[in-house]
Amino acid sequence: MKSCDVRQVGSVPDAGHKRLIELCHADPRMTVVPLTSEEQGIGLAAGAWLGGQRSALLMQSSGVGNCVNAFTLATNCGFPLLLLVTMRGEWGEFNPWQIPMGQAARETLGLSGVRTFRLERGEDAEATLEAAAGLAFLGYAAVAVLISQRLVGTKSFGDEP
């Protein structure tokens, strides 16, 4: 995100993005904005762009469903929207509540006018993010990078202390 000149990052708490959020907090050029709901990030992205900065919104696939109406702001107003979405409801999922939106996220984004890239392998992360950011920031488009659950790893709420 540094090479793409992202300066503002909006996120809700998410274990899949934990390390990325920590790195963003550690970068003095980035401002991390904690969100109570993912759709707030759409307004953050609009304000950042109007203020001359690039932003990214981090969310889980379940957050895609929270943003459906808000996506129209980006697509109708033509400002860049870069989403990094950790997928749930895929490989190794144990929580049945995560499956419906996880399975529908890509199609929901597409129907909302958001273009998608899929990230399956860690070694492709930089190139995929740069391609998505280029389309978003240079093409004034809404773009999501869907980070596979297999890459992020599955959550476990078992017997751990």
GROMACS .gro file of N, CA and C in nm:
model
  483
    1MET      N    1   0.083  -0.119   0.000
    1MET     CA    2   0.000   0.000   0.000
    1MET      C    3   0.087   0.125   0.000
    2LYS      N    4   0.207   0.115   0.058
    2LYS     CA    5   0.297   0.230   0.057
    2LYS      C    6   0.334   0.269  -0.085
    3SER      N    7   0.365   0.169  -0.169
    3SER     CA    8   0.405   0.199  -0.306
    3SER      C    9   0.289   0.255  -0.388
    4CYS      N   10   0.167   0.234  -0.342
    4CYS     CA   11   0.049   0.288  -0.410
    4CYS      C   12   0.006   0.422  -0.350
    5ASP      N   13   0.083   0.473  -0.255
    5ASP     CA   14   0.060   0.602  -0.190
    5ASP      C   15  -0.072   0.608  -0.114
    6VAL      N   16  -0.112   0.495  -0.054
    6VAL     CA   17  -0.231   0.494   0.031
    6VAL      C   18  -0.194   0.564   0.161
    7ARG      N   19  -0.274   0.663   0.202
    7ARG     CA   20  -0.247   0.742   0.322
    7ARG      C   21  -0.349   0.722   0.433
    8GLN      N   22  -0.471   0.678   0.397
    8GLN     CA   23  -0.574   0.655   0.497
    8GLN      C   24  -0.625   0.512   0.483
    9VAL      N   25  -0.642   0.445   0.596
    9VAL     CA   26  -0.688   0.307   0.598
    9VAL      C   27  -0.803   0.297   0.696
   10GLY      N   28  -0.917   0.251   0.649
   10GLY     CA   29  -1.031   0.226   0.735
   10GLY      C   30  -1.047   0.077   0.756
   11SER      N   31  -1.081   0.038   0.880
   11SER     CA   32  -1.097  -0.105   0.907
   11SER      C   33  -1.184  -0.127   1.030
   12VAL      N   34  -1.250  -0.240   1.029
   12VAL     CA   35  -1.314  -0.293   1.149
   12VAL      C   36  -1.220  -0.400   1.201
   13PRO      N   37  -1.228  -0.436   1.328
   13PRO     CA   38  -1.139  -0.541   1.379
   13PRO      C   39  -1.154  -0.669   1.298
   14ASP      N   40  -1.041  -0.728   1.259
   14ASP     CA   41  -1.043  -0.850   1.179
   14ASP      C   42  -0.910  -0.922   1.197
   15ALA      N   43  -0.915  -1.045   1.242
   15ALA     CA   44  -0.792  -1.123   1.263
   15ALA      C   45  -0.717  -1.144   1.132
   16GLY      N   46  -0.788  -1.156   1.021
   16GLY     CA   47  -0.723  -1.175   0.892
   16GLY      C   48  -0.639  -1.057   0.848
   17HIS      N   49  -0.675  -0.939   0.891
   17HIS     CA   50  -0.601  -0.817   0.857
   17HIS      C   51  -0.512  -0.769   0.972
   18LYS      N   52  -0.505  -0.846   1.081
   18LYS     CA   53  -0.436  -0.800   1.202
   18LYS      C   54  -0.296  -0.747   1.174
   19ARG      N   55  -0.214  -0.823   1.106
   19ARG     CA   56  -0.076  -0.781   1.081
   19ARG      C   57  -0.071  -0.659   0.991
   20LEU      N   58  -0.155  -0.654   0.889
   20LEU     CA   59  -0.158  -0.538   0.799
   20LEU      C   60  -0.201  -0.413   0.876
   21ILE      N   61  -0.298  -0.426   0.962
   21ILE     CA   62  -0.342  -0.311   1.043
   21ILE      C   63  -0.228  -0.263   1.133
   22GLU      N   64  -0.155  -0.357   1.192
   22GLU     CA   65  -0.040  -0.319   1.276
   22GLU      C   66   0.066  -0.244   1.195
   23LEU      N   67   0.094  -0.292   1.074
   23LEU     CA   68   0.192  -0.226   0.989
   23LEU      C   69   0.146  -0.086   0.948
   24CYS      N   70   0.017  -0.072   0.921
   24CYS     CA   71  -0.036   0.061   0.886
   24CYS      C   72  -0.024   0.157   1.004
   25HIS      N   73  -0.054   0.109   1.124
   25HIS     CA   74  -0.039   0.192   1.244
   25HIS      C   75   0.107   0.235   1.263
   26ALA      N   76   0.200   0.148   1.229
   26ALA     CA   77   0.343   0.176   1.248
   26ALA      C   78   0.399   0.272   1.144
   27ASP      N   79   0.330   0.292   1.034
   27ASP     CA   80   0.378   0.381   0.928
   27ASP      C   81   0.332   0.524   0.957
   28PRO      N   82   0.425   0.616   0.981
   28PRO     CA   83   0.386   0.753   1.015
   28PRO      C   84   0.315   0.827   0.902
   29ARG      N   85   0.323   0.777   0.780
   29ARG     CA   86   0.254   0.843   0.668
   29ARG      C   87   0.109   0.798   0.654
   30MET      N   88   0.070   0.696   0.729
   30MET     CA   89  -0.066   0.644   0.718
   30MET      C   90  -0.148   0.678   0.841
   31THR      N   91  -0.273   0.707   0.817
   31THR     CA   92  -0.369   0.727   0.924
   31THR      C   93  -0.466   0.611   0.920
   32VAL      N   94  -0.478   0.540   1.031
   32VAL     CA   95  -0.569   0.427   1.042
   32VAL      C   96  -0.694   0.474   1.116
   33VAL      N   97  -0.809   0.452   1.055
   33VAL     CA   98  -0.936   0.495   1.114
   33VAL      C   99  -1.017   0.371   1.150
   34PRO      N  100  -1.036   0.345   1.281
   34PRO     CA  101  -1.119   0.233   1.320
   34PRO      C  102  -1.266   0.264   1.289
   35LEU      N  103  -1.334   0.166   1.232
   35LEU     CA  104  -1.474   0.183   1.193
   35LEU      C  105  -1.562   0.093   1.279
   36THR      N  106  -1.683   0.136   1.305
   36THR     CA  107  -1.778   0.050   1.375
   36THR      C  108  -1.856  -0.036   1.278
   37SER      N  109  -1.861   0.005   1.152
   37SER     CA  110  -1.928  -0.071   1.047
   37SER      C  111  -1.859  -0.041   0.914
   38GLU      N  112  -1.851  -0.141   0.829
   38GLU     CA  113  -1.775  -0.127   0.706
   38GLU      C  114  -1.825  -0.016   0.614
   39GLU      N  115  -1.955   0.007   0.612
   39GLU     CA  116  -2.004   0.110   0.519
   39GLU      C  117  -1.954   0.250   0.552
   40GLN      N  118  -1.910   0.273   0.675
   40GLN     CA  119  -1.849   0.400   0.710
   40GLN      C  120  -1.723   0.424   0.628
   41GLY      N  121  -1.658   0.318   0.587
   41GLY     CA  122  -1.535   0.328   0.509
   41GLY      C  123  -1.557   0.385   0.370
   42ILE      N  124  -1.676   0.371   0.317
   42ILE     CA  125  -1.706   0.428   0.185
   42ILE      C  126  -1.702   0.580   0.194
   43GLY      N  127  -1.762   0.635   0.299
   43GLY     CA  128  -1.756   0.780   0.322
   43GLY      C  129  -1.614   0.827   0.350
   44LEU      N  130  -1.538   0.746   0.424
   44LEU     CA  131  -1.398   0.778   0.450
   44LEU      C  132  -1.321   0.787   0.319
   45ALA      N  133  -1.342   0.690   0.229
   45ALA     CA  134  -1.274   0.691   0.099
   45ALA      C  135  -1.312   0.813   0.016
   46ALA      N  136  -1.439   0.849   0.019
   46ALA     CA  137  -1.484   0.968  -0.055
   46ALA      C  138  -1.417   1.093   0.000
   47GLY      N  139  -1.417   1.108   0.132
   47GLY     CA  140  -1.355   1.224   0.194
   47GLY      C  141  -1.205   1.231   0.171
   48ALA      N  142  -1.140   1.115   0.178
   48ALA     CA  143  -0.995   1.112   0.153
   48ALA      C  144  -0.965   1.159   0.011
   49TRP      N  145  -1.041   1.108  -0.085
   49TRP     CA  146  -1.018   1.145  -0.225
   49TRP      C  147  -1.044   1.295  -0.246
   50LEU      N  148  -1.152   1.344  -0.191
   50LEU     CA  149  -1.183   1.487  -0.204
   50LEU      C  150  -1.075   1.573  -0.138
   51GLY      N  151  -1.012   1.518  -0.034
   51GLY     CA  152  -0.904   1.590   0.036
   51GLY      C  153  -0.767   1.567  -0.025
   52GLY      N  154  -0.760   1.494  -0.137
   52GLY     CA  155  -0.634   1.475  -0.206
   52GLY      C  156  -0.551   1.356  -0.161
   53GLN      N  157  -0.612   1.261  -0.090
   53GLN     CA  158  -0.537   1.144  -0.045
   53GLN      C  159  -0.603   1.016  -0.094
   54ARG      N  160  -0.520   0.914  -0.103
   54ARG     CA  161  -0.569   0.780  -0.139
   54ARG      C  162  -0.598   0.702  -0.012
   55SER      N  163  -0.699   0.615  -0.021
   55SER     CA  164  -0.736   0.535   0.096
   55SER      C  165  -0.760   0.391   0.054
   56ALA      N  166  -0.767   0.306   0.153
   56ALA     CA  167  -0.804   0.166   0.134
   56ALA      C  168  -0.895   0.126   0.249
   57LEU      N  169  -0.988   0.038   0.221
   57LEU     CA  170  -1.082  -0.012   0.320
   57LEU      C  171  -1.058  -0.161   0.338
   58LEU      N  172  -1.032  -0.202   0.463
   58LEU     CA  173  -1.009  -0.342   0.496
   58LEU      C  174  -1.134  -0.399   0.560
   59MET      N  175  -1.178  -0.517   0.512
   59MET     CA  176  -1.297  -0.578   0.568
   59MET      C  177  -1.297  -0.727   0.545
   60GLN      N  178  -1.384  -0.796   0.616
   60GLN     CA  179  -1.413  -0.937   0.594
   60GLN      C  180  -1.522  -0.947   0.489
   61SER      N  181  -1.536  -1.064   0.429
   61SER     CA  182  -1.641  -1.081   0.327
   61SER      C  183  -1.780  -1.055   0.384
   62SER      N  184  -1.802  -1.079   0.512
   62SER     CA  185  -1.933  -1.049   0.570
   62SER      C  186  -1.963  -0.900   0.566
   63GLY      N  187  -1.860  -0.816   0.566
   63GLY     CA  188  -1.878  -0.671   0.557
   63GLY      C  189  -1.926  -0.624   0.421
   64VAL      N  190  -1.905  -0.705   0.318
   64VAL     CA  191  -1.953  -0.669   0.184
   64VAL      C  192  -2.104  -0.647   0.188
   65GLY      N  193  -2.174  -0.735   0.259
   65GLY     CA  194  -2.319  -0.722   0.270
   65GLY      C  195  -2.362  -0.594   0.339
   66ASN      N  196  -2.278  -0.544   0.431
   66ASN     CA  197  -2.310  -0.419   0.501
   66ASN      C  198  -2.294  -0.296   0.413
   67CYS      N  199  -2.226  -0.310   0.300
   67CYS     CA  200  -2.190  -0.195   0.216
   67CYS      C  201  -2.269  -0.182   0.086
   68VAL      N  202  -2.361  -0.271   0.060
   68VAL     CA  203  -2.425  -0.275  -0.071
   68VAL      C  204  -2.481  -0.138  -0.111
   69ASN      N  205  -2.558  -0.074  -0.027
   69ASN     CA  206  -2.612   0.058  -0.062
   69ASN      C  207  -2.503   0.163  -0.074
   70ALA      N  208  -2.403   0.156   0.011
   70ALA     CA  209  -2.296   0.256   0.010
   70ALA      C  210  -2.208   0.244  -0.115
   71PHE      N  211  -2.197   0.125  -0.174
   71PHE     CA  212  -2.116   0.111  -0.296
   71PHE      C  213  -2.165   0.204  -0.407
   72THR      N  214  -2.293   0.235  -0.408
   72THR     CA  215  -2.346   0.322  -0.514
   72THR      C  216  -2.285   0.462  -0.507
   73LEU      N  217  -2.242   0.505  -0.389
   73LEU     CA  218  -2.176   0.635  -0.377
   73LEU      C  219  -2.050   0.638  -0.462
   74ALA      N  220  -1.969   0.533  -0.450
   74ALA     CA  221  -1.844   0.527  -0.528
   74ALA      C  222  -1.871   0.512  -0.677
   75THR      N  223  -1.961   0.421  -0.711
   75THR     CA  224  -1.984   0.396  -0.854
   75THR      C  225  -2.055   0.513  -0.921
   76ASN      N  226  -2.149   0.577  -0.854
   76ASN     CA  227  -2.220   0.691  -0.915
   76ASN      C  228  -2.137   0.819  -0.917
   77CYS      N  229  -2.055   0.838  -0.816
   77CYS     CA  230  -1.975   0.960  -0.809
   77CYS      C  231  -1.839   0.944  -0.877
   78GLY      N  232  -1.800   0.823  -0.909
   78GLY     CA  233  -1.678   0.799  -0.984
   78GLY      C  234  -1.550   0.830  -0.909
   79PHE      N  235  -1.547   0.805  -0.777
   79PHE     CA  236  -1.421   0.823  -0.705
   79PHE      C  237  -1.359   0.686  -0.680
   80PRO      N  238  -1.227   0.680  -0.663
   80PRO     CA  239  -1.160   0.552  -0.641
   80PRO      C  240  -1.200   0.490  -0.508
   81LEU      N  241  -1.221   0.359  -0.511
   81LEU     CA  242  -1.250   0.285  -0.389
   81LEU      C  243  -1.170   0.155  -0.396
   82LEU      N  244  -1.076   0.140  -0.305
   82LEU     CA  245  -0.993   0.019  -0.299
   82LEU      C  246  -1.031  -0.059  -0.175
   83LEU      N  247  -1.075  -0.182  -0.195
   83LEU     CA  248  -1.117  -0.270  -0.086
   83LEU      C  249  -1.022  -0.390  -0.078
   84LEU      N  250  -0.981  -0.425   0.042
   84LEU     CA  251  -0.907  -0.549   0.066
   84LEU      C  252  -0.998  -0.634   0.154
   85VAL      N  253  -1.045  -0.745   0.099
   85VAL     CA  254  -1.148  -0.826   0.163
   85VAL      C  255  -1.094  -0.964   0.199
   86THR      N  256  -1.085  -0.993   0.329
   86THR     CA  257  -1.049  -1.128   0.370
   86THR      C  258  -1.175  -1.213   0.362
   87MET      N  259  -1.162  -1.325   0.293
   87MET     CA  260  -1.279  -1.408   0.268
   87MET      C  261  -1.305  -1.504   0.384
   88ARG      N  262  -1.432  -1.526   0.409
   88ARG     CA  263  -1.480  -1.627   0.504
   88ARG      C  264  -1.579  -1.713   0.427
   89GLY      N  265  -1.619  -1.823   0.487
   89GLY     CA  266  -1.717  -1.911   0.422
   89GLY      C  267  -1.657  -1.996   0.311
   90GLU      N  268  -1.525  -2.007   0.310
   90GLU     CA  269  -1.457  -2.086   0.208
   90GLU      C  270  -1.387  -2.203   0.276
   91TRP      N  271  -1.269  -2.235   0.226
   91TRP     CA  272  -1.189  -2.348   0.272
   91TRP      C  273  -1.170  -2.346   0.423
   92GLY      N  274  -1.211  -2.453   0.489
   92GLY     CA  275  -1.187  -2.468   0.633
   92GLY      C  276  -1.282  -2.391   0.723
   93GLU      N  277  -1.385  -2.330   0.669
   93GLU     CA  278  -1.476  -2.251   0.752
   93GLU      C  279  -1.552  -2.340   0.849
   94PHE      N  280  -1.564  -2.297   0.974
   94PHE     CA  281  -1.639  -2.372   1.074
   94PHE      C  282  -1.769  -2.302   1.113
   95ASN      N  283  -1.781  -2.174   1.080
   95ASN     CA  284  -1.893  -2.093   1.126
   95ASN      C  285  -1.998  -2.084   1.015
   96PRO      N  286  -2.113  -2.150   1.031
   96PRO     CA  287  -2.214  -2.148   0.924
   96PRO      C  288  -2.268  -2.009   0.895
   97TRP      N  289  -2.256  -1.915   0.988
   97TRP     CA  290  -2.306  -1.779   0.966
   97TRP      C  291  -2.220  -1.703   0.866
   98GLN      N  292  -2.096  -1.746   0.846
   98GLN     CA  293  -2.005  -1.679   0.752
   98GLN      C  294  -2.022  -1.729   0.608
   99ILE      N  295  -2.083  -1.843   0.590
   99ILE     CA  296  -2.087  -1.906   0.457
   99ILE      C  297  -2.172  -1.828   0.356
  100PRO      N  298  -2.294  -1.784   0.387
  100PRO     CA  299  -2.374  -1.718   0.282
  100PRO      C  300  -2.306  -1.597   0.218
  101MET      N  301  -2.256  -1.503   0.296
  101MET     CA  302  -2.194  -1.384   0.237
  101MET      C  303  -2.059  -1.417   0.177
  102GLY      N  304  -1.986  -1.511   0.238
  102GLY     CA  305  -1.860  -1.552   0.180
  102GLY      C  306  -1.878  -1.610   0.041
  103GLN      N  307  -1.982  -1.688   0.023
  103GLN     CA  308  -2.009  -1.747  -0.108
  103GLN      C  309  -2.065  -1.646  -0.207
  104ALA      N  310  -2.129  -1.541  -0.159
  104ALA     CA  311  -2.194  -1.443  -0.248
  104ALA      C  312  -2.114  -1.314  -0.266
  105ALA      N  313  -2.002  -1.299  -0.197
  105ALA     CA  314  -1.930  -1.170  -0.197
  105ALA      C  315  -1.889  -1.125  -0.336
  106ARG      N  316  -1.826  -1.211  -0.414
  106ARG     CA  317  -1.777  -1.170  -0.546
  106ARG      C  318  -1.893  -1.125  -0.636
  107GLU      N  319  -1.999  -1.204  -0.639
  107GLU     CA  320  -2.114  -1.168  -0.722
  107GLU      C  321  -2.181  -1.041  -0.671
  108THR      N  322  -2.192  -1.027  -0.540
  108THR     CA  323  -2.252  -0.906  -0.482
  108THR      C  324  -2.171  -0.783  -0.519
  109LEU      N  325  -2.040  -0.793  -0.509
  109LEU     CA  326  -1.955  -0.681  -0.548
  109LEU      C  327  -1.974  -0.648  -0.696
  110GLY      N  328  -1.973  -0.750  -0.780
  110GLY     CA  329  -1.992  -0.728  -0.924
  110GLY      C  330  -2.124  -0.662  -0.956
  111LEU      N  331  -2.231  -0.707  -0.892
  111LEU     CA  332  -2.363  -0.648  -0.914
  111LEU      C  333  -2.369  -0.503  -0.863
  112SER      N  334  -2.280  -0.470  -0.769
  112SER     CA  335  -2.274  -0.334  -0.714
  112SER      C  336  -2.179  -0.244  -0.792
  113GLY      N  337  -2.122  -0.296  -0.900
  113GLY     CA  338  -2.032  -0.215  -0.983
  113GLY      C  339  -1.887  -0.216  -0.938
  114VAL      N  340  -1.852  -0.308  -0.848
  114VAL     CA  341  -1.716  -0.319  -0.797
  114VAL      C  342  -1.643  -0.429  -0.874
  115ARG      N  343  -1.530  -0.396  -0.934
  115ARG     CA  344  -1.447  -0.495  -1.003
  115ARG      C  345  -1.369  -0.575  -0.899
  116THR      N  346  -1.341  -0.702  -0.927
  116THR     CA  347  -1.273  -0.785  -0.829
  116THR      C  348  -1.148  -0.851  -0.885
  117PHE      N  349  -1.049  -0.864  -0.798
  117PHE     CA  350  -0.929  -0.943  -0.819
  117PHE      C  351  -0.927  -1.049  -0.710
  118ARG      N  352  -0.879  -1.166  -0.740
  118ARG     CA  353  -0.872  -1.274  -0.640
  118ARG      C  354  -0.726  -1.301  -0.605
  119LEU      N  355  -0.694  -1.308  -0.477
  119LEU     CA  356  -0.559  -1.335  -0.431
  119LEU      C  357  -0.558  -1.471  -0.362
  120GLU      N  358  -0.485  -1.564  -0.421
  120GLU     CA  359  -0.478  -1.701  -0.370
  120GLU      C  360  -0.341  -1.734  -0.309
  121ARG      N  361  -0.234  -1.667  -0.357
  121ARG     CA  362  -0.097  -1.700  -0.315
  121ARG      C  363  -0.027  -1.575  -0.263
  122GLY      N  364   0.042  -1.591  -0.150
  122GLY     CA  365   0.111  -1.479  -0.088
  122GLY      C  366   0.210  -1.411  -0.180
  123GLU      N  367   0.278  -1.488  -0.263
  123GLU     CA  368   0.378  -1.429  -0.352
  123GLU      C  369   0.316  -1.340  -0.460
  124ASP      N  370   0.185  -1.347  -0.478
  124ASP     CA  371   0.117  -1.262  -0.575
  124ASP      C  372   0.058  -1.136  -0.513
  125ALA      N  373   0.074  -1.119  -0.382
  125ALA     CA  374   0.007  -1.009  -0.311
  125ALA      C  375   0.047  -0.872  -0.363
  126GLU      N  376   0.176  -0.845  -0.376
  126GLU     CA  377   0.219  -0.713  -0.418
  126GLU      C  378   0.169  -0.679  -0.559
  127ALA      N  379   0.186  -0.770  -0.652
  127ALA     CA  380   0.143  -0.744  -0.790
  127ALA      C  381  -0.008  -0.729  -0.799
  128THR      N  382  -0.081  -0.810  -0.724
  128THR     CA  383  -0.227  -0.802  -0.727
  128THR      C  384  -0.276  -0.669  -0.669
  129LEU      N  385  -0.218  -0.630  -0.556
  129LEU     CA  386  -0.258  -0.502  -0.495
  129LEU      C  387  -0.223  -0.385  -0.586
  130GLU      N  388  -0.106  -0.388  -0.647
  130GLU     CA  389  -0.067  -0.278  -0.737
  130GLU      C  390  -0.160  -0.271  -0.858
  131ALA      N  391  -0.199  -0.387  -0.912
  131ALA     CA  392  -0.292  -0.387  -1.026
  131ALA      C  393  -0.429  -0.332  -0.985
  132ALA      N  394  -0.476  -0.375  -0.869
  132ALA     CA  395  -0.606  -0.327  -0.821
  132ALA      C  396  -0.602  -0.178  -0.790
  133ALA      N  397  -0.494  -0.133  -0.724
  133ALA     CA  398  -0.480   0.009  -0.691
  133ALA      C  399  -0.468   0.094  -0.817
  134GLY      N  400  -0.396   0.044  -0.915
  134GLY     CA  401  -0.385   0.118  -1.041
  134GLY      C  402  -0.521   0.138  -1.107
  135LEU      N  403  -0.600   0.032  -1.111
  135LEU     CA  404  -0.734   0.042  -1.170
  135LEU      C  405  -0.821   0.137  -1.089
  136ALA      N  406  -0.813   0.126  -0.956
  136ALA     CA  407  -0.896   0.212  -0.870
  136ALA      C  408  -0.855   0.358  -0.882
  137PHE      N  409  -0.728   0.388  -0.858
  137PHE     CA  410  -0.685   0.527  -0.848
  137PHE      C  411  -0.665   0.596  -0.982
  138LEU      N  412  -0.627   0.522  -1.084
  138LEU     CA  413  -0.608   0.584  -1.216
  138LEU      C  414  -0.734   0.575  -1.302
  139GLY      N  415  -0.817   0.475  -1.272
  139GLY     CA  416  -0.940   0.456  -1.350
  139GLY      C  417  -1.065   0.504  -1.279
  140TYR      N  418  -1.047   0.566  -1.160
  140TYR     CA  419  -1.160   0.615  -1.082
  140TYR      C  420  -1.267   0.507  -1.068
  141ALA      N  421  -1.224   0.390  -1.023
  141ALA     CA  422  -1.314   0.274  -1.016
  141ALA      C  423  -1.320   0.218  -0.874
  142ALA      N  424  -1.424   0.143  -0.848
  142ALA     CA  425  -1.435   0.067  -0.724
  142ALA      C  426  -1.378  -0.072  -0.753
  143VAL      N  427  -1.278  -0.111  -0.674
  143VAL     CA  428  -1.205  -0.236  -0.698
  143VAL      C  429  -1.183  -0.307  -0.566
  144ALA      N  430  -1.204  -0.438  -0.565
  144ALA     CA  431  -1.182  -0.519  -0.445
  144ALA      C  432  -1.081  -0.629  -0.473
  145VAL      N  433  -0.991  -0.650  -0.378
  145VAL     CA  434  -0.902  -0.766  -0.380
  145VAL      C  435  -0.960  -0.864  -0.279
  146LEU      N  436  -1.001  -0.980  -0.328
  146LEU     CA  437  -1.057  -1.084  -0.242
  146LEU      C  438  -0.945  -1.178  -0.202
  147ILE      N  439  -0.912  -1.179  -0.074
  147ILE     CA  440  -0.800  -1.257  -0.022
  147ILE      C  441  -0.856  -1.389   0.028
  148SER      N  442  -0.818  -1.499  -0.037
  148SER     CA  443  -0.878  -1.629  -0.008
  148SER      C  444  -0.859  -1.670   0.138
  149GLN      N  445  -0.957  -1.742   0.188
  149GLN     CA  446  -0.950  -1.789   0.326
  149GLN      C  447  -0.836  -1.887   0.344
  150ARG      N  448  -0.804  -1.961   0.241
  150ARG     CA  449  -0.693  -2.056   0.250
  150ARG      C  450  -0.561  -1.981   0.272
  151LEU      N  451  -0.545  -1.863   0.209
  151LEU     CA  452  -0.424  -1.783   0.225
  151LEU      C  453  -0.419  -1.721   0.364
  152VAL      N  454  -0.530  -1.667   0.411
  152VAL     CA  455  -0.534  -1.599   0.540
  152VAL      C  456  -0.530  -1.701   0.655
  153GLY      N  457  -0.591  -1.816   0.634
  153GLY     CA  458  -0.601  -1.917   0.738
  153GLY      C  459  -0.739  -1.914   0.802
  154THR      N  460  -0.776  -2.023   0.861
  154THR     CA  461  -0.907  -2.031   0.924
  154THR      C  462  -0.898  -1.990   1.070
  155LYS      N  463  -1.008  -1.939   1.119
  155LYS     CA  464  -1.015  -1.902   1.260
  155LYS      C  465  -1.054  -2.025   1.341
  156SER      N  466  -1.016  -2.024   1.465
  156SER     CA  467  -1.052  -2.132   1.556
  156SER      C  468  -1.093  -2.072   1.689
  157PHE      N  469  -1.211  -2.108   1.734
  157PHE     CA  470  -1.257  -2.062   1.865
  157PHE      C  471  -1.277  -2.183   1.956
  158GLY      N  472  -1.187  -2.279   1.941
  158GLY     CA  473  -1.196  -2.404   2.016
  158GLY      C  474  -1.149  -2.392   2.159
  159ASP      N  475  -1.061  -2.481   2.195
  159ASP     CA  476  -1.016  -2.493   2.333
  159ASP      C  477  -0.893  -2.409   2.369
  160GLU      N  478  -0.854  -2.316   2.283
  160GLU     CA  479  -0.737  -2.234   2.314
  160GLU      C  480  -0.763  -2.148   2.436
  161PRO      N  481  -0.657  -2.124   2.516
  161PRO     CA  482  -0.675  -2.038   2.635
  161PRO      C  483  -0.696  -1.894   2.597
   0.00000   0.00000   0.00000
